[in-house]
mmCIF file of C-alpha atoms in Angstrom:
data_model
loop_
_atom_site.group_PDB
_atom_site.id
_atom_site.type_symbol
_atom_site.label_atom_id
_atom_site.label_comp_id
_atom_site.label_asym_id
_atom_site.label_seq_id
_atom_site.Cartn_x
_atom_site.Cartn_y
_atom_site.Cartn_z
ATOM 1 C CA UNK A 1029 57.673 -126.173 -2.804
ATOM 2 C CA UNK A 1030 58.272 -122.580 -3.391
ATOM 3 C CA UNK A 1031 62.145 -123.465 -3.779
ATOM 4 C CA UNK A 1032 61.145 -126.579 -6.400
ATOM 5 C CA UNK A 1033 58.871 -123.940 -8.359
ATOM 6 C CA UNK A 1034 61.709 -121.486 -8.565
ATOM 7 C CA UNK A 1035 64.031 -124.057 -9.876
ATOM 8 C CA UNK A 1036 61.655 -124.952 -12.439
ATOM 9 C CA UNK A 1037 61.085 -121.245 -13.585
ATOM 10 C CA UNK A 1038 64.856 -120.999 -13.897
ATOM 11 C CA UNK A 1039 65.139 -124.380 -15.797
ATOM 12 C CA UNK A 1040 62.581 -122.918 -18.331
ATOM 13 C CA UNK A 1041 64.349 -119.677 -18.544
ATOM 14 C CA UNK A 1042 67.687 -121.252 -19.394
ATOM 15 C CA UNK A 1043 66.081 -123.327 -21.894
ATOM 16 C CA UNK A 1044 64.630 -120.296 -23.593
ATOM 17 C CA UNK A 1045 67.615 -118.544 -23.529
ATOM 18 C CA UNK A 1046 69.577 -121.403 -25.027
ATOM 19 C CA UNK A 1047 67.012 -121.918 -28.040
ATOM 20 C CA UNK A 1048 67.486 -118.000 -28.683
ATOM 21 C CA UNK A 1049 71.255 -118.328 -28.687
ATOM 22 C CA UNK A 1050 71.301 -121.471 -31.063
ATOM 23 C CA UNK A 1051 68.974 -119.459 -33.534
ATOM 24 C CA UNK A 1052 71.047 -116.514 -33.181
ATOM 25 C CA UNK A 1053 74.110 -118.718 -34.197
ATOM 26 C CA UNK A 1054 72.378 -120.155 -37.162
ATOM 27 C CA UNK A 1055 71.344 -116.836 -38.535
ATOM 28 C CA UNK A 1056 75.007 -115.444 -38.394
ATOM 29 C CA UNK A 1057 76.383 -118.698 -39.850
ATOM 30 C CA UNK A 1058 77.881 -118.198 -43.107
ATOM 31 C CA UNK A 1059 76.279 -119.678 -45.949
ATOM 32 C CA UNK A 1060 78.115 -119.961 -49.220
ATOM 33 C CA UNK A 1061 76.537 -117.922 -52.128
ATOM 34 C CA UNK A 1062 76.246 -120.186 -55.452
ATOM 35 C CA UNK A 1063 78.765 -118.965 -57.797
ATOM 36 C CA UNK A 1064 78.050 -118.216 -61.787
ATOM 37 C CA UNK A 1065 78.699 -121.477 -63.709
ATOM 38 C CA UNK A 1066 81.987 -121.107 -65.378
ATOM 39 C CA UNK A 1067 81.882 -124.236 -67.534
ATOM 40 C CA UNK A 1068 79.656 -126.809 -69.021
ATOM 41 C CA UNK A 1069 81.199 -129.594 -66.578
ATOM 42 C CA UNK A 1070 78.678 -132.008 -65.069
ATOM 43 C CA UNK A 1071 80.992 -132.175 -62.060
ATOM 44 C CA UNK A 1072 80.665 -128.274 -61.501
ATOM 45 C CA UNK A 1073 77.049 -128.403 -61.959
ATOM 46 C CA UNK A 1074 76.632 -131.138 -59.589
ATOM 47 C CA UNK A 1075 78.761 -128.806 -57.078
ATOM 48 C CA UNK A 1076 76.579 -125.829 -58.001
ATOM 49 C CA UNK A 1077 73.503 -127.487 -57.589
ATOM 50 C CA UNK A 1078 74.342 -128.879 -53.947
ATOM 51 C CA UNK A 1079 75.496 -125.356 -52.894
ATOM 52 C CA UNK A 1080 72.243 -124.048 -54.314
ATOM 53 C CA UNK A 1081 69.987 -126.217 -52.618
ATOM 54 C CA UNK A 1082 71.923 -125.919 -49.184
ATOM 55 C CA UNK A 1083 71.737 -122.012 -49.725
ATOM 56 C CA UNK A 1084 67.780 -121.996 -50.030
ATOM 57 C CA UNK A 1085 67.444 -124.297 -47.163
ATOM 58 C CA UNK A 1086 69.463 -122.601 -44.788
ATOM 59 C CA UNK A 1087 68.136 -119.048 -45.678
ATOM 60 C CA UNK A 1088 64.495 -120.472 -45.667
ATOM 61 C CA UNK A 1089 63.633 -119.098 -49.161
ATOM 62 C CA UNK A 1090 60.225 -119.955 -50.008
ATOM 63 C CA UNK A 1091 59.809 -122.540 -52.828
ATOM 64 C CA UNK A 1092 58.161 -119.759 -55.345
ATOM 65 C CA UNK A 1093 61.205 -117.790 -55.064
ATOM 66 C CA UNK A 1094 63.616 -120.482 -55.542
ATOM 67 C CA UNK A 1095 63.292 -120.520 -59.355
ATOM 68 C CA UNK A 1096 63.995 -117.062 -59.698
ATOM 69 C CA UNK A 1097 66.817 -116.869 -57.574
ATOM 70 C CA UNK A 1098 68.297 -119.927 -59.581
ATOM 71 C CA UNK A 1099 68.193 -117.804 -62.672
ATOM 72 C CA UNK A 1100 69.773 -114.940 -60.937
ATOM 73 C CA UNK A 1101 72.759 -116.617 -59.338
ATOM 74 C CA UNK A 1102 73.368 -119.185 -62.168
ATOM 75 C CA UNK A 1103 75.289 -116.846 -64.650
ATOM 76 C CA UNK A 1104 75.611 -116.033 -68.270
ATOM 77 C CA UNK A 1105 76.391 -119.728 -69.093
ATOM 78 C CA UNK A 1106 73.642 -121.176 -67.319
ATOM 79 C CA UNK A 1107 71.318 -118.674 -69.029
ATOM 80 C CA UNK A 1108 72.546 -119.438 -72.494
ATOM 81 C CA UNK A 1109 71.891 -123.165 -71.884
ATOM 82 C CA UNK A 1110 68.255 -122.502 -70.431
ATOM 83 C CA UNK A 1111 67.484 -120.678 -73.840
ATOM 84 C CA UNK A 1112 66.997 -124.182 -75.598
ATOM 85 C CA UNK A 1113 64.511 -125.097 -72.553
ATOM 86 C CA UNK A 1114 61.209 -125.604 -73.351
ATOM 87 C CA UNK A 1115 58.312 -124.860 -70.928
ATOM 88 C CA UNK A 1116 54.770 -125.736 -71.039
ATOM 89 C CA UNK A 1117 53.331 -122.461 -69.428
ATOM 90 C CA UNK A 1118 54.866 -119.379 -67.816
ATOM 91 C CA UNK A 1119 54.697 -120.912 -64.262
ATOM 92 C CA UNK A 1120 57.019 -123.738 -64.855
ATOM 93 C CA UNK A 1121 59.769 -121.351 -66.103
ATOM 94 C CA UNK A 1122 60.331 -120.372 -62.597
ATOM 95 C CA UNK A 1123 59.552 -123.597 -61.154
ATOM 96 C CA UNK A 1124 62.849 -124.744 -59.334
ATOM 97 C CA UNK A 1125 62.038 -128.683 -59.900
ATOM 98 C CA UNK A 1126 61.537 -128.198 -63.456
ATOM 99 C CA UNK A 1127 64.598 -126.008 -63.927
ATOM 100 C CA UNK A 1128 66.722 -128.304 -61.769
ATOM 101 C CA UNK A 1129 65.492 -131.382 -64.064
ATOM 102 C CA UNK A 1130 66.298 -129.375 -67.297
ATOM 103 C CA UNK A 1131 69.728 -128.618 -66.068
ATOM 104 C CA UNK A 1132 70.229 -132.205 -64.830
ATOM 105 C CA UNK A 1133 69.102 -133.231 -68.215
ATOM 106 C CA UNK A 1134 71.509 -131.028 -70.324
ATOM 107 C CA UNK A 1135 74.711 -131.842 -68.115
ATOM 108 C CA UNK A 1136 73.854 -135.675 -68.154
ATOM 109 C CA UNK A 1137 74.499 -135.493 -72.027
ATOM 110 C CA UNK A 1138 77.348 -132.646 -71.612
ATOM 111 C CA UNK A 1139 75.735 -130.864 -74.782
ATOM 112 C CA UNK A 1140 75.852 -133.846 -77.026
ATOM 113 C CA UNK A 1141 74.607 -133.249 -80.524
ATOM 114 C CA UNK A 1142 73.848 -135.272 -83.274
ATOM 115 C CA UNK A 1143 76.624 -135.918 -85.810
ATOM 116 C CA UNK A 1144 75.965 -135.079 -89.489
ATOM 117 C CA UNK A 1145 76.794 -138.966 -90.582
ATOM 118 C CA UNK A 1146 74.437 -140.192 -87.608
ATOM 119 C CA UNK A 1147 70.915 -140.908 -88.220
ATOM 120 C CA UNK A 1148 68.234 -140.269 -85.663
ATOM 121 C CA UNK A 1149 67.729 -143.744 -84.434
ATOM 122 C CA UNK A 1150 71.525 -144.087 -84.087
ATOM 123 C CA UNK A 1151 71.364 -140.980 -81.767
ATOM 124 C CA UNK A 1152 68.736 -142.149 -79.719
ATOM 125 C CA UNK A 1153 70.470 -145.450 -78.854
ATOM 126 C CA UNK A 1154 73.487 -143.440 -78.165
ATOM 127 C CA UNK A 1155 71.608 -141.157 -75.712
ATOM 128 C CA UNK A 1156 69.794 -144.100 -74.041
ATOM 129 C CA UNK A 1157 73.499 -145.430 -73.618
ATOM 130 C CA UNK A 1158 74.587 -142.504 -71.722
ATOM 131 C CA UNK A 1159 71.419 -142.251 -69.661
ATOM 132 C CA UNK A 1160 71.774 -145.763 -68.409
ATOM 133 C CA UNK A 1161 75.066 -145.101 -67.162
ATOM 134 C CA UNK A 1162 74.324 -141.801 -65.482
ATOM 135 C CA UNK A 1163 70.788 -141.240 -64.569
ATOM 136 C CA UNK A 1164 70.084 -144.981 -63.986
ATOM 137 C CA UNK A 1165 66.551 -144.511 -63.608
ATOM 138 C CA UNK A 1166 63.600 -142.816 -65.832
ATOM 139 C CA UNK A 1167 66.110 -143.282 -68.991
ATOM 140 C CA UNK A 1168 63.038 -142.705 -71.379
ATOM 141 C CA UNK A 1169 61.998 -139.726 -69.478
ATOM 142 C CA UNK A 1170 65.337 -138.261 -69.531
ATOM 143 C CA UNK A 1171 66.000 -138.990 -73.251
ATOM 144 C CA UNK A 1172 62.618 -137.523 -74.184
ATOM 145 C CA UNK A 1173 63.664 -134.308 -72.377
ATOM 146 C CA UNK A 1174 67.004 -134.311 -74.188
ATOM 147 C CA UNK A 1175 65.185 -134.667 -77.823
ATOM 148 C CA UNK A 1176 62.717 -131.997 -76.895
ATOM 149 C CA UNK A 1177 65.390 -129.623 -76.023
ATOM 150 C CA UNK A 1178 67.341 -130.362 -79.259
ATOM 151 C CA UNK A 1179 64.137 -129.749 -81.115
ATOM 152 C CA UNK A 1180 63.860 -126.634 -79.516
ATOM 153 C CA UNK A 1181 67.401 -125.360 -80.179
ATOM 154 C CA UNK A 1182 67.002 -126.641 -84.203
ATOM 155 C CA UNK A 1183 63.691 -124.643 -84.424
ATOM 156 C CA UNK A 1184 62.019 -128.188 -85.811
ATOM 157 C CA UNK A 1185 58.636 -127.612 -83.906
ATOM 158 C CA UNK A 1186 57.209 -125.605 -86.654
ATOM 159 C CA UNK A 1187 58.007 -128.068 -88.900
ATOM 160 C CA UNK A 1188 56.494 -130.883 -86.551
ATOM 161 C CA UNK A 1189 53.305 -128.693 -86.837
ATOM 162 C CA UNK A 1190 53.125 -128.919 -90.427
ATOM 163 C CA UNK A 1191 53.361 -132.623 -90.279
ATOM 164 C CA UNK A 1192 51.010 -133.169 -87.172
ATOM 165 C CA UNK A 1193 48.620 -130.248 -86.992
ATOM 166 C CA UNK A 1194 46.811 -131.794 -84.227
ATOM 167 C CA UNK A 1195 49.989 -131.406 -81.828
ATOM 168 C CA UNK A 1196 50.068 -127.696 -81.813
ATOM 169 C CA UNK A 1197 51.537 -126.901 -78.181
ATOM 170 C CA UNK A 1198 54.873 -128.100 -76.874
ATOM 171 C CA UNK A 1199 53.190 -129.861 -74.087
ATOM 172 C CA UNK A 1200 51.514 -132.323 -76.383
ATOM 173 C CA UNK A 1201 55.106 -133.690 -77.441
ATOM 174 C CA UNK A 1202 55.568 -134.349 -73.403
ATOM 175 C CA UNK A 1203 53.169 -137.416 -73.683
ATOM 176 C CA UNK A 1204 54.556 -138.926 -76.793
ATOM 177 C CA UNK A 1205 56.409 -142.052 -76.733
ATOM 178 C CA UNK A 1206 60.422 -142.023 -77.979
ATOM 179 C CA UNK A 1207 59.048 -143.928 -81.130
ATOM 180 C CA UNK A 1208 56.353 -141.544 -82.101
ATOM 181 C CA UNK A 1209 59.053 -138.725 -81.534
ATOM 182 C CA UNK A 1210 61.595 -140.558 -83.662
ATOM 183 C CA UNK A 1211 58.847 -141.217 -86.293
ATOM 184 C CA UNK A 1212 58.175 -137.189 -86.427
ATOM 185 C CA UNK A 1213 61.698 -136.173 -86.612
ATOM 186 C CA UNK A 1214 62.478 -138.537 -89.425
ATOM 187 C CA UNK A 1215 59.619 -137.253 -91.209
ATOM 188 C CA UNK A 1216 61.129 -133.731 -90.807
ATOM 189 C CA UNK A 1217 64.090 -134.650 -92.742
ATOM 190 C CA UNK A 1218 61.919 -135.640 -95.827
ATOM 191 C CA UNK A 1219 61.575 -132.834 -98.356
ATOM 192 C CA UNK A 1220 58.688 -130.421 -97.964
ATOM 193 C CA UNK A 1221 56.923 -131.888 -101.259
ATOM 194 C CA UNK A 1222 57.445 -135.233 -100.197
ATOM 195 C CA UNK A 1223 53.555 -135.870 -100.120
ATOM 196 C CA UNK A 1224 53.001 -134.301 -103.269
ATOM 197 C CA UNK A 1225 55.648 -136.392 -104.836
ATOM 198 C CA UNK A 1226 53.894 -139.650 -104.034
ATOM 199 C CA UNK A 1227 50.519 -138.331 -105.203
ATOM 200 C CA UNK A 1228 51.865 -137.270 -108.465
ATOM 201 C CA UNK A 1229 53.784 -140.936 -108.740
ATOM 202 C CA UNK A 1230 50.377 -142.594 -108.028
ATOM 203 C CA UNK A 1231 48.728 -140.660 -110.887
ATOM 204 C CA UNK A 1232 51.543 -141.367 -113.148
ATOM 205 C CA UNK A 1233 51.832 -145.135 -112.424
ATOM 206 C CA UNK A 1234 47.901 -145.370 -113.443
ATOM 207 C CA UNK A 1235 48.874 -143.559 -116.634
ATOM 208 C CA UNK A 1236 51.726 -145.752 -117.164
ATOM 209 C CA UNK A 1237 50.197 -148.885 -117.274
ATOM 210 C CA UNK A 1238 46.932 -147.777 -119.585
ATOM 211 C CA UNK A 1239 50.082 -146.789 -121.600
ATOM 212 C CA UNK A 1240 51.903 -150.151 -121.365
ATOM 213 C CA UNK A 1241 48.618 -151.826 -122.472
ATOM 214 C CA UNK A 1242 47.549 -149.796 -125.296
ATOM 215 C CA UNK A 1243 51.079 -149.871 -126.803
ATOM 216 C CA UNK A 1244 52.444 -152.893 -125.970
ATOM 217 C CA UNK A 1245 55.176 -151.431 -123.805
ATOM 218 C CA UNK A 1246 57.533 -153.069 -121.437
ATOM 219 C CA UNK A 1247 56.226 -153.262 -117.885
ATOM 220 C CA UNK A 1248 59.615 -152.918 -116.311
ATOM 221 C CA UNK A 1249 60.553 -149.301 -118.231
ATOM 222 C CA UNK A 1250 57.210 -148.325 -120.031
ATOM 223 C CA UNK A 1251 59.075 -148.167 -123.081
ATOM 224 C CA UNK A 1252 58.828 -150.247 -126.460
ATOM 225 C CA UNK A 1253 62.575 -151.934 -126.694
ATOM 226 C CA UNK A 1254 61.548 -155.158 -128.846
ATOM 227 C CA UNK A 1255 65.252 -157.074 -129.008
ATOM 228 C CA UNK A 1256 66.960 -154.658 -126.939
ATOM 229 C CA UNK A 1257 68.349 -154.422 -123.340
ATOM 230 C CA UNK A 1258 65.584 -152.866 -121.068
ATOM 231 C CA UNK A 1259 66.780 -149.494 -119.828
ATOM 232 C CA UNK A 1260 65.623 -150.463 -116.323
ATOM 233 C CA UNK A 1261 67.943 -153.347 -116.242
ATOM 234 C CA UNK A 1262 70.061 -152.844 -113.144
ATOM 235 C CA UNK A 1263 68.443 -149.709 -112.045
ATOM 236 C CA UNK A 1264 66.842 -149.598 -108.278
ATOM 237 C CA UNK A 1265 63.418 -148.497 -107.677
ATOM 238 C CA UNK A 1266 63.556 -145.618 -105.030
ATOM 239 C CA UNK A 1267 60.006 -146.610 -104.015
ATOM 240 C CA UNK A 1268 60.264 -150.474 -103.102
ATOM 241 C CA UNK A 1269 64.096 -150.687 -103.298
ATOM 242 C CA UNK A 1270 64.047 -153.690 -105.630
ATOM 243 C CA UNK A 1271 65.896 -153.713 -108.937
ATOM 244 C CA UNK A 1272 65.360 -153.889 -112.707
ATOM 245 C CA UNK A 1273 62.315 -151.478 -112.877
ATOM 246 C CA UNK A 1274 61.596 -147.750 -112.603
ATOM 247 C CA UNK A 1275 59.552 -146.213 -109.930
ATOM 248 C CA UNK A 1276 56.568 -145.369 -112.350
ATOM 249 C CA UNK A 1277 56.137 -148.771 -113.103
ATOM 250 C CA UNK A 1278 56.616 -150.154 -109.716
ATOM 251 C CA UNK A 1279 53.693 -152.481 -108.883
ATOM 252 C CA UNK A 1280 54.090 -152.090 -105.059
ATOM 253 C CA UNK A 1281 51.004 -150.495 -103.634
ATOM 254 C CA UNK A 1282 51.510 -147.090 -101.936
ATOM 255 C CA UNK A 1283 49.565 -145.507 -99.055
ATOM 256 C CA UNK A 1284 49.113 -141.839 -98.912
ATOM 257 C CA UNK A 1285 48.411 -140.475 -95.586
ATOM 258 C CA UNK A 1286 48.083 -143.745 -93.619
ATOM 259 C CA UNK A 1287 45.456 -143.879 -90.965
ATOM 260 C CA UNK A 1288 47.696 -145.592 -88.781
ATOM 261 C CA UNK A 1289 50.922 -143.288 -88.604
ATOM 262 C CA UNK A 1290 49.711 -140.531 -91.169
ATOM 263 C CA UNK A 1291 52.583 -140.757 -93.577
ATOM 264 C CA UNK A 1292 53.060 -141.908 -97.159
ATOM 265 C CA UNK A 1293 54.704 -145.633 -97.156
ATOM 266 C CA UNK A 1294 54.490 -149.007 -99.010
ATOM 267 C CA UNK A 1295 51.820 -151.183 -97.946
ATOM 268 C CA UNK A 1296 52.724 -153.496 -95.123
ATOM 269 C CA UNK A 1297 55.548 -151.128 -94.392
ATOM 270 C CA UNK A 1298 53.592 -148.805 -91.518
ATOM 271 C CA UNK A 1299 56.114 -147.347 -89.333
ATOM 272 C CA UNK A 1300 53.313 -147.655 -86.487
ATOM 273 C CA UNK A 1301 53.565 -151.247 -86.994
ATOM 274 C CA UNK A 1302 54.069 -152.939 -83.463
ATOM 275 C CA UNK A 1303 54.668 -149.635 -81.889
ATOM 276 C CA UNK A 1304 52.079 -148.649 -78.621
ATOM 277 C CA UNK A 1305 50.061 -145.713 -78.650
ATOM 278 C CA UNK A 1306 51.148 -143.340 -75.892
ATOM 279 C CA UNK A 1307 47.427 -142.290 -75.444
ATOM 280 C CA UNK A 1308 45.557 -145.666 -75.432
ATOM 281 C CA UNK A 1309 48.499 -147.878 -74.909
ATOM 282 C CA UNK A 1310 47.376 -150.047 -77.944
ATOM 283 C CA UNK A 1311 49.286 -151.545 -80.539
ATOM 284 C CA UNK A 1312 50.110 -150.383 -84.285
ATOM 285 C CA UNK A 1313 49.011 -146.751 -84.386
ATOM 286 C CA UNK A 1314 50.415 -143.283 -83.201
ATOM 287 C CA UNK A 1315 48.804 -141.074 -80.642
ATOM 288 C CA UNK A 1316 47.810 -138.418 -83.505
ATOM 289 C CA UNK A 1317 45.948 -141.198 -85.323
ATOM 290 C CA UNK A 1318 44.193 -142.772 -82.009
ATOM 291 C CA UNK A 1319 40.419 -143.235 -82.364
ATOM 292 C CA UNK A 1320 39.767 -143.971 -78.750
ATOM 293 C CA UNK A 1321 36.804 -141.757 -77.448
ATOM 294 C CA UNK A 1322 37.939 -139.480 -74.517
ATOM 295 C CA UNK A 1323 35.255 -138.767 -71.411
ATOM 296 C CA UNK A 1324 35.568 -135.246 -70.164
ATOM 297 C CA UNK A 1325 34.378 -135.637 -66.966
ATOM 298 C CA UNK A 1326 34.253 -139.127 -65.541
ATOM 299 C CA UNK A 1327 31.912 -140.470 -63.098
ATOM 300 C CA UNK A 1328 34.284 -142.192 -61.164
ATOM 301 C CA UNK A 1329 37.123 -139.749 -60.810
ATOM 302 C CA UNK A 1330 36.262 -136.536 -62.462
ATOM 303 C CA UNK A 1331 38.887 -136.421 -64.733
ATOM 304 C CA UNK A 1332 39.257 -136.624 -68.574
ATOM 305 C CA UNK A 1333 40.709 -140.039 -69.918
ATOM 306 C CA UNK A 1334 40.257 -142.486 -72.307
ATOM 307 C CA UNK A 1335 36.619 -144.470 -72.171
ATOM 308 C CA UNK A 1336 37.861 -147.352 -70.775
ATOM 309 C CA UNK A 1337 37.974 -148.190 -67.024
ATOM 310 C CA UNK A 1338 41.392 -149.446 -67.026
ATOM 311 C CA UNK A 1339 42.559 -145.718 -67.811
ATOM 312 C CA UNK A 1340 40.646 -144.460 -64.937
ATOM 313 C CA UNK A 1341 42.682 -143.157 -61.970
ATOM 314 C CA UNK A 1342 40.006 -144.357 -59.723
ATOM 315 C CA UNK A 1343 39.979 -147.754 -60.874
ATOM 316 C CA UNK A 1344 41.814 -149.502 -58.023
ATOM 317 C CA UNK A 1345 41.025 -146.654 -55.435
ATOM 318 C CA UNK A 1346 38.877 -147.538 -52.332
ATOM 319 C CA UNK A 1347 35.994 -144.968 -51.236
ATOM 320 C CA UNK A 1348 36.210 -143.935 -47.841
ATOM 321 C CA UNK A 1349 32.419 -143.438 -47.499
ATOM 322 C CA UNK A 1350 31.047 -146.841 -48.910
ATOM 323 C CA UNK A 1351 34.441 -148.897 -48.724
ATOM 324 C CA UNK A 1352 34.089 -149.915 -52.557
ATOM 325 C CA UNK A 1353 36.599 -149.940 -55.154
ATOM 326 C CA UNK A 1354 36.362 -148.152 -58.228
ATOM 327 C CA UNK A 1355 35.523 -144.491 -57.625
ATOM 328 C CA UNK A 1356 36.920 -141.388 -55.363
ATOM 329 C CA UNK A 1357 35.183 -140.710 -52.464
ATOM 330 C CA UNK A 1358 33.720 -137.217 -53.882
ATOM 331 C CA UNK A 1359 32.227 -139.055 -56.620
ATOM 332 C CA UNK A 1360 30.547 -141.747 -54.126
ATOM 333 C CA UNK A 1361 26.828 -142.151 -54.945
ATOM 334 C CA UNK A 1362 26.010 -143.551 -51.426
ATOM 335 C CA UNK A 1363 27.352 -140.220 -50.040
ATOM 336 C CA UNK A 1364 24.735 -138.363 -52.364
ATOM 337 C CA UNK A 1365 21.946 -140.785 -51.255
ATOM 338 C CA UNK A 1366 22.415 -140.084 -47.661
ATOM 339 C CA UNK A 1367 22.440 -136.166 -48.453
ATOM 340 C CA UNK A 1368 19.008 -136.646 -50.022
ATOM 341 C CA UNK A 1369 17.776 -138.515 -47.412
ATOM 342 C CA UNK A 1370 18.775 -136.178 -44.686
#
């Protein structure tokens, strides 16, 4: 019996010794340190990212330190790239998952920029093609991140705030759809006095029709040219795109500050038509013109969301207290009633 217990003690001792030796070997094992990025190549970034993740895992570096370590080891080129990144708050600047995603997006597109003769819609289509070939999943999220990086690098966010004052923070743009970002960016390309121009033309149009009625002038050019060729013949109206009349004589109705999109456009030519709102998911309006009521603290989930049960996160959740569907456990009324009884 004593001999058996001695064997057991010796076996346990050898087992502990083997564990200590293996731990010492793992500590002494050489782990390559990530090198500073030397180019904008996607292949180098993939290799660098794998090396970095191996380094932090082998060195058992805690997650809250990994973001700062990434910024430290990525080098000058990486730090220059990171200047175009936007962050919703200060904590996300050192969040390793956020940083890796933003670098992934940058290297997926290889620093692709919009060409001078390329429209914004064409640019987005080109980005989608690249994302589908490379990312293969969450293409809209990747393209949206790329667009936001471009907007940050071109300092367009200030112009965005002028067009849509309700979107004051960069984080507000993350929730927008690609169609909504496309619309705002296209609005930014228009002159700053764009709205004033349309307002003045609407006033001038009313004065023109009064002048035509009082002086028997031409309805196409607002002039009296009896027996002569109309000056507006062959001219294209810049408002509606049709020919043979001037813009001041255009009969098309113009909408100023549309209630569905917020821009100025021809009647029945709203940019928000057949577009889904990123806020309430309904059609024919954009998020900043959404009139859906918001619940600040829902009785079923405790969160803030659109005043509709289909937007409640707890809509399909089963309560652990009463086993009913439609609310979280901490919002269960049966639980409250049982406490009151006690």
